PDB file of C-alpha atoms in Angstrom:
ATOM      1  CA  MET A   1      20.300   8.945  13.768  1.00 93.00           C
ATOM      2  CA  THR A   2      17.254   8.162  15.896  1.00 94.00           C
ATOM      3  CA  PRO A   3      16.372   4.477  16.335  1.00 95.00           C
ATOM      4  CA  ILE A   4      12.706   3.429  16.024  1.00 96.00           C
ATOM      5  CA  THR A   5      11.502   0.031  17.200  1.00 95.00           C
ATOM      6  CA  ASP A   6       7.761   0.553  17.718  1.00 95.00           C
ATOM      7  CA  ILE A   7       4.861   1.205  15.358  1.00 96.00           C
ATOM      8  CA  LEU A   8       1.514   2.720  16.275  1.00 96.00           C
ATOM      9  CA  PRO A   9      -1.281   1.712  13.865  1.00 96.00           C
ATOM     10  CA  ALA A  10      -3.133   4.458  12.021  1.00 94.00           C
ATOM     11  CA  GLY A  11      -5.861   5.791  14.303  1.00 94.00           C
ATOM     12  CA  ALA A  12      -4.064   4.668  17.484  1.00 95.00           C
ATOM     13  CA  TRP A  13      -2.250   7.971  17.938  1.00 95.00           C
ATOM     14  CA  THR A  14      -3.307  11.609  17.822  1.00 93.00           C
ATOM     15  CA  GLY A  15      -1.749  15.027  17.575  1.00 93.00           C
ATOM     16  CA  ASP A  16       0.692  16.551  15.166  1.00 96.00           C
ATOM     17  CA  PRO A  17       3.576  14.330  14.048  1.00 98.00           C
ATOM     18  CA  ALA A  18       7.148  15.342  14.825  1.00 97.00           C
ATOM     19  CA  ASP A  19       8.067  14.481  11.226  1.00 98.00           C
ATOM     20  CA  ARG A  20       6.829  12.493   8.212  1.00 98.00           C
ATOM     21  CA  VAL A  21       8.334   9.815   5.982  1.00 98.00           C
ATOM     22  CA  VAL A  22       6.840   9.433   2.501  1.00 98.00           C
ATOM     23  CA  LEU A  23       7.177   5.941   1.006  1.00 97.00           C
ATOM     24  CA  ASP A  24       5.719   3.970  -1.894  1.00 96.00           C
ATOM     25  CA  TYR A  25       4.099   0.549  -1.391  1.00 94.00           C
ATOM     26  CA  ASP A  26       7.327  -1.429  -1.704  1.00 92.00           C
ATOM     27  CA  GLY A  27       9.156   1.041   0.538  1.00 93.00           C
ATOM     28  CA  ARG A  28       6.564   0.487   3.284  1.00 94.00           C
ATOM     29  CA  HIS A  29       7.458  -3.205   3.760  1.00 92.00           C
ATOM     30  CA  ARG A  30      10.475  -3.105   6.012  1.00 90.00           C
ATOM     31  CA  ARG A  31      12.309  -4.639   8.930  1.00 93.00           C
ATOM     32  CA  ARG A  32      15.484  -2.580   9.110  1.00 96.00           C
ATOM     33  CA  ILE A  33      16.228   0.531   7.047  1.00 94.00           C
ATOM     34  CA  VAL A  34      17.407   4.112   7.365  1.00 96.00           C
ATOM     35  CA  LEU A  35      14.530   6.483   6.610  1.00 97.00           C
ATOM     36  CA  THR A  36      14.786  10.199   5.944  1.00 97.00           C
ATOM     37  CA  GLY A  37      11.965  12.425   7.136  1.00 97.00           C
ATOM     38  CA  VAL A  38      10.696  15.411   5.176  1.00 97.00           C
ATOM     39  CA  SER A  39      12.564  17.505   7.774  1.00 97.00           C
ATOM     40  CA  GLY A  40      15.843  15.891   6.674  1.00 97.00           C
ATOM     41  CA  ALA A  41      16.238  13.943   9.949  1.00 97.00           C
ATOM     42  CA  SER A  42      17.424  10.325   9.743  1.00 97.00           C
ATOM     43  CA  TYR A  43      15.730   7.432  11.509  1.00 97.00           C
ATOM     44  CA  LEU A  44      16.841   3.827  11.833  1.00 97.00           C
ATOM     45  CA  LEU A  45      13.751   1.645  11.626  1.00 96.00           C
ATOM     46  CA  ASP A  46      14.766  -1.562  13.435  1.00 96.00           C
ATOM     47  CA  LEU A  47      11.872  -4.003  13.853  1.00 95.00           C
ATOM     48  CA  ALA A  48      11.883  -7.607  15.047  1.00 94.00           C
ATOM     49  CA  GLN A  49      10.307  -8.760  11.772  1.00 94.00           C
ATOM     50  CA  ALA A  50       9.444  -7.370   8.369  1.00 92.00           C
ATOM     51  CA  THR A  51       6.292  -5.308   8.647  1.00 92.00           C
ATOM     52  CA  HIS A  52       4.018  -3.569   6.178  1.00 92.00           C
ATOM     53  CA  LEU A  53       3.535   0.069   7.142  1.00 94.00           C
ATOM     54  CA  HIS A  54       0.276   1.743   6.157  1.00 93.00           C
ATOM     55  CA  ASP A  55      -0.567   5.349   5.435  1.00 94.00           C
ATOM     56  CA  GLY A  56      -1.191   7.036   8.788  1.00 96.00           C
ATOM     57  CA  ASP A  57       0.837   4.603  10.900  1.00 97.00           C
ATOM     58  CA  GLY A  58       3.115   6.241  13.434  1.00 97.00           C
ATOM     59  CA  LEU A  59       6.738   5.424  14.137  1.00 97.00           C
ATOM     60  CA  LEU A  60       7.211   5.979  17.867  1.00 96.00           C
ATOM     61  CA  LEU A  61      10.260   8.072  18.734  1.00 97.00           C
ATOM     62  CA  PRO A  62      12.158   6.937  21.860  1.00 95.00           C
ATOM     63  CA  ALA A  63      11.984  10.394  23.458  1.00 92.00           C
ATOM     64  CA  GLY A  64       8.286  10.760  22.629  1.00 91.00           C
ATOM     65  CA  GLY A  65       6.552  11.958  19.548  1.00 94.00           C
ATOM     66  CA  VAL A  66       5.601  10.198  16.361  1.00 97.00           C
ATOM     67  CA  VAL A  67       6.879  10.146  12.787  1.00 98.00           C
ATOM     68  CA  ARG A  68       3.879   9.746  10.468  1.00 98.00           C
ATOM     69  CA  VAL A  69       4.092   7.260   7.588  1.00 98.00           C
ATOM     70  CA  GLU A  70       2.626   8.645   4.370  1.00 97.00           C
ATOM     71  CA  ALA A  71       1.947   6.598   1.255  1.00 95.00           C
ATOM     72  CA  SER A  72       3.357   8.345  -1.800  1.00 96.00           C
ATOM     73  CA  PRO A  73       1.389   8.427  -5.028  1.00 97.00           C
ATOM     74  CA  GLU A  74       2.524   5.903  -7.626  1.00 97.00           C
ATOM     75  CA  PRO A  75       1.470   4.913 -11.157  1.00 98.00           C
ATOM     76  CA  LEU A  76      -1.673   2.782 -10.957  1.00 98.00           C
ATOM     77  CA  MET A  77      -4.661   1.750 -13.010  1.00 98.00           C
ATOM     78  CA  GLU A  78      -8.177   2.483 -11.791  1.00 98.00           C
ATOM     79  CA  VAL A  79     -10.581  -0.276 -12.832  1.00 98.00           C
ATOM     80  CA  ARG A  80     -14.340   0.306 -12.857  1.00 98.00           C
ATOM     81  CA  GLY A  81     -17.178  -1.951 -13.897  1.00 98.00           C
ATOM     82  CA  GLU A  82     -20.579  -1.199 -15.388  1.00 97.00           C
ATOM     83  CA  THR A  83     -22.394  -2.644 -12.358  1.00 97.00           C
ATOM     84  CA  PRO A  84     -21.368  -3.954  -8.931  1.00 96.00           C
ATOM     85  CA  ALA A  85     -21.668  -7.507 -10.268  1.00 97.00           C
ATOM     86  CA  HIS A  86     -19.419  -6.633 -13.219  1.00 98.00           C
ATOM     87  CA  LEU A  87     -16.828  -5.145 -10.823  1.00 97.00           C
ATOM     88  CA  VAL A  88     -16.882  -8.387  -8.816  1.00 96.00           C
ATOM     89  CA  ARG A  89     -16.241 -10.350 -12.014  1.00 97.00           C
ATOM     90  CA  LEU A  90     -13.323  -8.044 -12.864  1.00 98.00           C
ATOM     91  CA  ALA A  91     -11.978  -8.500  -9.321  1.00 96.00           C
ATOM     92  CA  TRP A  92     -12.085 -12.260  -9.833  1.00 97.00           C
ATOM     93  CA  HIS A  93      -9.974 -11.954 -13.003  1.00 97.00           C
ATOM     94  CA  ILE A  94      -7.483  -9.690 -11.204  1.00 96.00           C
ATOM     95  CA  GLY A  95      -7.253 -12.103  -8.267  1.00 94.00           C
ATOM     96  CA  ASN A  96      -6.954 -15.099 -10.565  1.00 95.00           C
ATOM     97  CA  ARG A  97      -3.719 -13.518 -11.835  1.00 95.00           C
ATOM     98  CA  HIS A  98      -2.473 -13.024  -8.258  1.00 93.00           C
ATOM     99  CA  LEU A  99      -2.186  -9.254  -8.683  1.00 95.00           C
ATOM    100  CA  THR A 100      -2.077  -7.001  -5.658  1.00 93.00           C
ATOM    101  CA  ALA A 101      -5.245  -4.912  -5.638  1.00 96.00           C
ATOM    102  CA  GLN A 102      -6.799  -2.187  -3.541  1.00 95.00           C
ATOM    103  CA  ILE A 103     -10.593  -2.345  -3.327  1.00 94.00           C
ATOM    104  CA  ASP A 104     -11.769   1.237  -3.008  1.00 90.00           C
ATOM    105  CA  GLY A 105     -15.553   1.630  -3.103  1.00 91.00           C
ATOM    106  CA  ASP A 106     -16.684   1.286  -6.696  1.00 95.00           C
ATOM    107  CA  ARG A 107     -13.186   0.909  -8.133  1.00 97.00           C
ATOM    108  CA  ILE A 108     -10.172  -1.360  -7.922  1.00 98.00           C
ATOM    109  CA  LEU A 109      -6.641   0.029  -8.003  1.00 98.00           C
ATOM    110  CA  ILE A 110      -3.815  -2.103  -9.390  1.00 97.00           C
ATOM    111  CA  ARG A 111      -0.274  -1.395 -10.526  1.00 96.00           C
ATOM    112  CA  ARG A 112       0.058  -0.252 -14.113  1.00 97.00           C
ATOM    113  CA  ASP A 113       0.414  -3.103 -16.546  1.00 97.00           C
ATOM    114  CA  HIS A 114      -0.664  -2.457 -20.125  1.00 96.00           C
ATOM    115  CA  VAL A 115      -1.259  -6.149 -20.855  1.00 97.00           C
ATOM    116  CA  ILE A 116      -3.589  -6.488 -17.839  1.00 97.00           C
ATOM    117  CA  GLY A 117      -5.242  -3.169 -18.717  1.00 97.00           C
ATOM    118  CA  HIS A 118      -5.986  -4.420 -22.222  1.00 98.00           C
ATOM    119  CA  MET A 119      -7.404  -7.696 -20.857  1.00 97.00           C
ATOM    120  CA  LEU A 120      -9.678  -5.799 -18.449  1.00 98.00           C
ATOM    121  CA  GLU A 121     -10.876  -3.447 -21.199  1.00 98.00           C
ATOM    122  CA  HIS A 122     -11.653  -6.522 -23.325  1.00 98.00           C
ATOM    123  CA  LEU A 123     -13.803  -7.705 -20.392  1.00 98.00           C
ATOM    124  CA  GLY A 124     -15.723  -4.385 -20.491  1.00 98.00           C
ATOM    125  CA  ALA A 125     -13.867  -2.534 -17.717  1.00 98.00           C
ATOM    126  CA  ARG A 126     -13.217   1.173 -17.784  1.00 98.00           C
ATOM    127  CA  VAL A 127      -9.482   1.475 -17.127  1.00 98.00           C
ATOM    128  CA  LEU A 128      -7.851   4.804 -16.345  1.00 98.00           C
ATOM    129  CA  GLU A 129      -4.206   5.491 -15.529  1.00 98.00           C
ATOM    130  CA  VAL A 130      -3.939   7.400 -12.230  1.00 98.00           C
ATOM    131  CA  GLU A 131      -1.336   8.504  -9.694  1.00 97.00           C
ATOM    132  CA  ALA A 132      -2.459   7.582  -6.165  1.00 96.00           C
ATOM    133  CA  PRO A 133      -1.211   6.046  -2.920  1.00 96.00           C
ATOM    134  CA  PHE A 134      -1.380   2.237  -3.098  1.00 95.00           C
ATOM    135  CA  ASP A 135      -2.414   0.168  -0.095  1.00 91.00           C
ATOM    136  CA  PRO A 136      -3.662  -3.197  -1.402  1.00 90.00           C
ATOM    137  CA  GLU A 137      -5.787  -5.692   0.464  1.00 81.00           C
ATOM    138  CA  GLY A 138      -4.092  -8.141   2.823  1.00 72.00           C
ATOM    139  CA  GLY A 139      -3.907 -11.732   1.667  1.00 61.00           C
ATOM    140  CA  ALA A 140      -4.902 -14.829   3.552  1.00 53.00           C
ATOM    141  CA  TYR A 141      -1.501 -16.477   3.148  1.00 50.00           C
ATOM    142  CA  HIS A 142       1.112 -13.800   2.449  1.00 47.00           C
ATOM    143  CA  ASP A 143       1.898 -10.664   4.376  1.00 46.00           C
ATOM    144  CA  HIS A 144       4.147  -8.655   1.977  1.00 41.00           C
ATOM    145  CA  ALA A 145       2.984  -9.443  -1.496  1.00 38.00           C
ATOM    146  CA  HIS A 146      -0.581  -8.798  -0.485  1.00 34.00           C
ATOM    147  CA  GLY A 147      -0.099  -6.088   2.128  1.00 39.00           C
ATOM    148  CA  MET A 148      -1.157  -7.721   5.409  1.00 38.00           C
ATOM    149  CA  HIS A 149      -1.253  -5.170   8.252  1.00 39.00           C
ATOM    150  CA  ASP A 150       1.210  -6.722  10.683  1.00 41.00           C
ATOM    151  CA  HIS A 151       2.636  -4.493  13.423  1.00 39.00           C
ATOM    152  CA  ALA A 152       5.759  -5.517  15.294  1.00 39.00           C
ATOM    153  CA  GLN A 153       6.069  -4.363  18.874  1.00 36.00           C
TER     154      GLN A 153
END
Protein backbone atom coordinates (compact mmCIF):
# COMPACT_ATOMS: atom_id res chain seq x y z
CA MET A 1 0.00 0.00 0.00
CA THR A 2 1.42 3.36 -1.07
CA PRO A 3 1.23 6.19 1.48
CA ILE A 4 0.12 9.65 0.29
CA THR A 5 0.63 12.74 2.42
CA ASP A 6 0.51 15.59 -0.11
CA ILE A 7 -2.25 17.05 -2.27
CA LEU A 8 -1.79 19.12 -5.41
CA PRO A 9 -4.78 21.39 -6.14
CA ALA A 10 -6.59 20.97 -9.45
CA GLY A 11 -4.70 22.94 -12.09
CA ALA A 12 -1.40 22.82 -10.16
CA TRP A 13 -0.22 19.64 -11.87
CA THR A 14 -0.09 18.47 -15.48
CA GLY A 15 0.38 15.29 -17.43
CA ASP A 16 -1.33 11.95 -17.31
CA PRO A 17 -2.16 10.59 -13.85
CA ALA A 18 -0.62 7.33 -12.68
CA ASP A 19 -4.06 6.26 -11.45
CA ARG A 20 -7.47 7.69 -10.49
CA VAL A 21 -9.70 7.45 -7.42
CA VAL A 22 -13.42 8.09 -7.93
CA LEU A 23 -15.24 9.40 -4.85
CA ASP A 24 -18.58 11.01 -4.03
CA TYR A 25 -18.80 14.31 -2.11
CA ASP A 26 -18.75 12.72 1.34
CA GLY A 27 -15.93 10.39 0.32
CA ARG A 28 -13.80 13.39 -0.69
CA HIS A 29 -13.62 14.80 2.86
CA ARG A 30 -10.85 12.81 4.47
CA ARG A 31 -7.86 12.82 6.76
CA ARG A 32 -6.84 9.17 6.84
CA ILE A 33 -8.34 6.41 4.69
CA VAL A 34 -7.37 3.56 2.39
CA LEU A 35 -8.35 4.42 -1.18
CA THR A 36 -8.50 2.02 -4.11
CA GLY A 37 -7.58 3.34 -7.54
CA VAL A 38 -9.36 2.29 -10.72
CA SER A 39 -6.23 0.22 -11.41
CA GLY A 40 -6.89 -1.79 -8.23
CA ALA A 41 -3.86 -0.31 -6.41
CA SER A 42 -4.29 0.67 -2.75
CA TYR A 43 -3.23 4.01 -1.31
CA LEU A 44 -3.15 5.17 2.30
CA LEU A 45 -4.19 8.81 2.37
CA ASP A 46 -2.63 10.15 5.58
CA LEU A 47 -3.06 13.91 5.98
CA ALA A 48 -2.33 16.15 8.96
CA GLN A 49 -5.96 17.32 9.04
CA ALA A 50 -9.27 16.50 7.41
CA THR A 51 -9.33 17.98 3.94
CA HIS A 52 -11.94 18.31 1.23
CA LEU A 53 -10.65 16.92 -2.06
CA HIS A 54 -12.00 18.41 -5.27
CA ASP A 55 -12.42 16.95 -8.72
CA GLY A 56 -9.06 17.27 -10.48
CA ASP A 57 -6.93 17.44 -7.33
CA GLY A 58 -3.83 15.27 -7.42
CA LEU A 59 -2.58 12.95 -4.71
CA LEU A 60 1.21 13.09 -4.91
CA LEU A 61 2.88 9.68 -4.93
CA PRO A 62 6.14 9.46 -2.93
CA ALA A 63 8.09 8.06 -5.90
CA GLY A 64 6.64 10.66 -8.28
CA GLY A 65 3.46 10.72 -10.23
CA VAL A 66 -0.04 11.74 -9.30
CA VAL A 67 -3.29 9.95 -8.53
CA ARG A 68 -6.16 12.07 -9.88
CA VAL A 69 -9.23 12.62 -7.69
CA GLU A 70 -12.47 12.33 -9.65
CA ALA A 71 -15.88 13.31 -8.33
CA SER A 72 -18.39 10.54 -8.98
CA PRO A 73 -21.89 11.37 -10.14
CA GLU A 74 -24.52 11.26 -7.41
CA PRO A 75 -28.28 11.87 -7.17
CA LEU A 76 -28.93 15.62 -7.18
CA MET A 77 -31.61 18.14 -8.00
CA GLU A 78 -30.98 20.84 -10.58
CA VAL A 79 -32.78 24.06 -9.65
CA ARG A 80 -33.42 26.77 -12.24
CA GLY A 81 -35.24 30.06 -11.96
CA GLU A 82 -37.23 32.06 -14.49
CA THR A 83 -34.79 34.99 -14.33
CA PRO A 84 -31.42 35.64 -12.68
CA ALA A 85 -33.21 37.53 -9.90
CA HIS A 86 -35.57 34.59 -9.35
CA LEU A 87 -32.57 32.21 -9.13
CA VAL A 88 -31.02 34.48 -6.49
CA ARG A 89 -34.26 34.33 -4.49
CA LEU A 90 -34.26 30.52 -4.76
CA ALA A 91 -30.62 30.47 -3.64
CA TRP A 92 -31.60 32.51 -0.59
CA HIS A 93 -34.26 29.94 0.36
CA ILE A 94 -31.77 27.08 -0.12
CA GLY A 95 -29.16 28.87 1.99
CA ASN A 96 -31.71 29.77 4.65
CA ARG A 97 -32.15 26.01 5.16
CA HIS A 98 -28.38 25.53 5.44
CA LEU A 99 -28.28 23.13 2.49
CA THR A 100 -25.03 22.48 0.67
CA ALA A 101 -25.34 23.89 -2.83
CA GLN A 102 -23.25 24.12 -5.97
CA ILE A 103 -23.76 27.31 -7.97
CA ASP A 104 -23.23 26.37 -11.59
CA GLY A 105 -23.98 29.18 -14.04
CA ASP A 106 -27.73 29.48 -14.39
CA ARG A 107 -28.53 26.55 -12.10
CA ILE A 108 -28.04 25.41 -8.53
CA LEU A 109 -27.30 21.79 -7.70
CA ILE A 110 -28.39 20.37 -4.34
CA ARG A 111 -28.76 16.87 -2.94
CA ARG A 112 -32.05 15.18 -3.69
CA ASP A 113 -34.71 15.92 -1.12
CA HIS A 114 -38.32 15.64 -2.25
CA VAL A 115 -39.59 17.99 0.47
CA ILE A 116 -37.12 20.72 -0.57
CA GLY A 117 -37.88 20.04 -4.24
CA HIS A 118 -41.59 20.55 -3.61
CA MET A 119 -40.92 23.79 -1.70
CA LEU A 120 -38.76 25.12 -4.56
CA GLU A 121 -41.38 24.18 -7.17
CA HIS A 122 -43.97 26.02 -5.05
CA LEU A 123 -41.65 29.06 -5.29
CA GLY A 124 -41.70 28.76 -9.11
CA ALA A 125 -38.42 26.86 -9.61
CA ARG A 126 -37.92 24.29 -12.31
CA VAL A 127 -36.55 21.26 -10.47
CA LEU A 128 -35.08 18.29 -12.31
CA GLU A 129 -33.52 15.16 -10.83
CA VAL A 130 -30.02 14.63 -12.27
CA GLU A 131 -26.93 12.49 -11.73
CA ALA A 132 -23.81 14.68 -11.60
CA PRO A 133 -20.61 15.24 -9.64
CA PHE A 134 -21.28 17.42 -6.58
CA ASP A 135 -18.79 20.06 -5.46
CA PRO A 136 -20.71 22.62 -3.37
CA GLU A 137 -19.59 26.11 -2.51
CA GLY A 138 -17.27 26.61 0.46
CA GLY A 139 -18.80 28.18 3.54
CA ALA A 140 -17.53 31.09 5.54
CA TYR A 141 -17.50 29.16 8.81
CA HIS A 142 -17.37 25.43 8.07
CA ASP A 143 -14.96 23.51 5.91
CA HIS A 144 -16.64 20.06 5.52
CA ALA A 145 -20.33 20.66 5.53
CA HIS A 146 -19.93 23.41 2.99
CA GLY A 147 -16.96 22.11 1.01
CA MET A 148 -14.16 24.59 1.76
CA HIS A 149 -11.09 23.90 -0.42
CA ASP A 150 -8.45 23.30 2.24
CA HIS A 151 -5.25 21.54 1.19
CA ALA A 152 -2.97 19.99 3.79
CA GLN A 153 0.72 19.90 3.00
